[in-house]
Amino acid sequence: IQEPQLQGQDTGMQCEDDRTGIGVETLKRAFLDNLFYVQGKFPALATKHDYYMALAYTVRDRLLQRWVNTAAIYTQEGSRTVAYLSAEFLMGPHLGNNLINLGIYNQVQQAMTELKLDLKELLAKEEEPGLGNGGLGRLAACYLDSLASLEIPTLGYGIRYEFGIFDQLIRNGWQVEKTDKWLRYGNPWEIARPEWAVSVKFGGRTEAHKNAQGRYRVRWIPHKVVLGIPYDTPILGYKVNTANTLRLWKAEAPESFDFEAFNRGNYYGAVDQKVTSENLTKVLYPNDETYEGKQLRLEQQYFFVSCALQDMLRIMLRQKLPLEQFHEKFAVQLNDTHPAIAVAELMRLLLDEHEMDWEPAWEITQKTFGYTNHTLLPEALEKWSLKLFSSLLPRHLEIIYEINWRFLEQVRHKFGTDEGRIGRLSLIDENDGKFVRMAHLACVGSHKINGVAALHSELLQKTTLLDFYEFFPEKFTNITNGVTPRRWIVLSNPKLTNLITSCIGDNWIKHLEDVQRIETYAEDPGFQQEWQQIKRENKVNVAEILLDRTGVKVDPDSLFDIQVKRIHQYKRQHLNILHAITLYNQIKQNPNLDITPRTLIFAGKAAPGYYIAKLIIKLINSVAEVVNKDRDIGDRLKVVFLPDYNVKNSQPIYPAADLSEQISTAGKEASGTGNMKFAMNGALTIGTLDGANIEIRNAVGAENFFLFGLTTEDVGALRLTGYRPREYYEQNPQLKQAIDQIASGYFSHGDRSLFKPLVDLLLDKDPFMLMADYQPYIDCQQQVSQTYRDRDRWLQMSILNTARMGKFSSDRAIREYCQQIWKVQPVPVQLAAEKTGDG
Ligand code: 6GP
């Protein structure tokens, strides 16, 4: 791996500091020192995990000077800062990424080798910090990497869940969930900051009181108080000295409450209070894009938002900035509606705690927030019953009523008394019970609202948020998602990284648009040969992983056809399985069929309460069982489900793909980001015109993309004219055979009831239109198979895909957020050595 030159370090010097030096000898000494003084072990007794910890601390030492300097400069300059509020941060393992961004991967590898240790093995020891479900949480992580790399002052604010997303086991083909005890062996990347703890109130009631100036203010008398303790993790940028902070909050019981109970002699009551408080940040809700109206979830949301805003106010007071400048100091981004309560909380803090008047407080609030929407799925729209909301956040409900009253006055002023429109825009849903609509609160309280791909932003304006678009069109914008090339190319695919860098230098890692320069090699036989060789080695690696974790042996020379993402009906893993069954039947009918051998790889978690998604996992495994052991099939078709998909397990996957499955029903996938990771690593995409697929296809060229299926307009039109899925089934013998096999127990040891719910759903309702898209998908897959046989053509397409993915770097996305929404500038950080000019 080509590495950045560290600044301010004299690696040639003998006397490097043990905490900062990056020479191989220094690293070895520091590592053994940490093994002894942090882990309390010497090599003869040390476990692999001890070695991992010693290395993690060695790397952390090297982050700390940058982290402290960064904080010092931001404080000194009172820098304008992005606060990214997100209920999820799916960071992935830190060690490898920090080695890349510090530019010491090679030295550390050598140091470990000289100590007779294998860096890869130590990297594998890191527990996945799985504090997110899927796309939304991983996007937040890519954005933190880009913000630091672009030297933008940033605080990520979220929740330190004690248990992240569950570990997935597959038992008898079914998903089984296991608690994710990621903190069990300690977390070397975080530092607790109890000195910055804050109190968060819940429940109770409000009352009016007169302040010192004799003016009426509102006071909130809570039913309970919980302490928020911040835990900080440094987020280092690539080739820069900027180390920003991810600040995650843990809930604890305040001492004073313990005391009260204790003094009454109620020791158990006191301890009970502690347990209840700590439940708040115990576990991540494992639903992806489905809201569950649970009280604890609303408590989590309010808890971390209140902690974050109080923390920002503390920072302002420490820097002696007047609160009137809140929106000048902080640009606060709401990652979907999970933190939308921030709008009401900032108002409460300014009005009640800092005695500001409504108008200036509201102006500050609106100028502070931006809101990103991540899905159009109706089941994801958060709405809280008034009963629950008022019992937990009585003061916030009063504030929301006031915001709503003033907002609807403006609506009446603009549109007259159009009661239908007013009902649709209101922050309170009164259609069927009464609810607070969090997306409406986010829209009214923000100055910018964005979708995450061009189509998604367009649909937001035309459908879900149409009324808001008509009221304030100037607030709406699009920022297409991106992913960080540091984790998703440099760390995941070192061989490809070296090949690209050997041709065009390493500037592309910071400026992915530059990777375009490999286009000139797209038809170069020598380059193609190396490209193919690297892909093959990456496939051999995944074949070994599959054998190890599933016992299935796959052929690295077959076409690796991969779909990895959360399991959802709209993502249509079951359409992919219908293709698998079709291929299987074709071979069975014609045992000598000369088809392109394929390995179909699936991975992904289903929400524990999402029955149909779990049944889809069972179906994949059931089809795999039949296909993989059929001697007639041999190496021509394999189906594998890799358990426990997470960031760590995904890193080898993207570099090993020939074909990337992006087959959601048009109009349903807001953007997708896996689609970008695959294409950057040279996979070709088979996909619908959905989300960012459309922009990826435009970038790589229609001739380098396998397109099929209904468009968003087709989907809408077909629904209107009356969609009859059963007709497709009856008129298509291949499709009929596949469905009949599922229904008849062919894949379930004769059990006809097992998949009945899925089959009935497809034939009667088919909400995601698999039946309509089936034949176009099969035909397109046939084209894929044919193209794969033309080795040179495939390689050229693969190279062009990587070459043309520049736009999909999260650096580009973050630059757009900075310019269009946050209006924030880079603040470069120097190491002390650079400032003084000596070592
Ligand atoms: C996801 C979208 O489904 C995906 O298309 C997008 O790429 C990703 O967000 C990042 O923008 N949405 C979620 O994960 C979610 O929970 C509420 O939305």
CSV table of C-alpha atoms and ligand atoms in Angstrom, one decimal, residues 88 134-137 139 287-290 336 338 373-375 380 452 481 570-571 668-673, ligand 1:
chain,number,residue,atom,x,y,z
A,88,GLU,CA,-26.7,4.9,14.5
A,134,GLY,CA,-27.6,-0.8,7.7
A,135,GLY,CA,-27.3,2.0,5.1
A,136,LEU,CA,-28.2,4.9,7.3
A,137,GLY,CA,-25.7,4.0,10.1
A,139,LEU,CA,-23.4,6.4,5.7
A,287,ASN,CA,-35.4,-2.6,12.8
A,288,ASP,CA,-34.1,-1.2,9.6
A,289,GLU,CA,-36.5,1.2,8.0
A,290,THR,CA,-39.4,0.2,10.2
A,336,ASP,CA,-33.4,11.0,9.4
A,338,HIS,CA,-34.6,9.8,14.8
A,373,ASN,CA,-34.5,11.9,4.6
A,374,HIS,CA,-33.4,8.3,4.0
A,375,THR,CA,-36.5,6.4,2.9
A,380,ALA,CA,-40.5,4.0,8.4
A,452,VAL,CA,-29.9,10.9,-0.8
A,481,ASN,CA,-24.7,9.5,-1.1
A,570,TYR,CA,-38.4,-4.3,-1.4
A,571,LYS,CA,-34.8,-5.3,-2.0
A,668,LYS,CA,-38.2,2.0,-3.2
A,669,GLU,CA,-34.4,2.2,-2.6
A,670,ALA,CA,-33.6,5.7,-1.6
A,671,SER,CA,-30.0,5.5,-2.7
A,672,GLY,CA,-28.1,2.3,-1.8
A,673,THR,CA,-24.4,2.5,-1.0
B,1,6GP,C1,-31.2,3.7,3.9
B,1,6GP,C2,-31.8,3.6,2.5
B,1,6GP,O1,-32.7,2.5,2.5
B,1,6GP,C3,-30.7,3.4,1.5
B,1,6GP,O2,-31.2,3.4,0.2
B,1,6GP,C4,-29.7,4.5,1.7
B,1,6GP,O3,-28.6,4.3,0.8
B,1,6GP,C5,-29.2,4.6,3.1
B,1,6GP,O4,-30.3,4.8,3.9
B,1,6GP,C6,-28.3,5.8,3.3
B,1,6GP,O5,-28.9,7.0,2.9
B,1,6GP,N1,-32.3,4.0,4.9
B,1,6GP,C7,-32.1,3.5,6.1
B,1,6GP,O6,-31.2,2.7,6.5
B,1,6GP,C8,-33.1,3.9,7.1
B,1,6GP,O7,-33.2,3.4,8.2
B,1,6GP,C9,-34.8,5.4,7.7
B,1,6GP,O8,-34.0,4.9,6.8
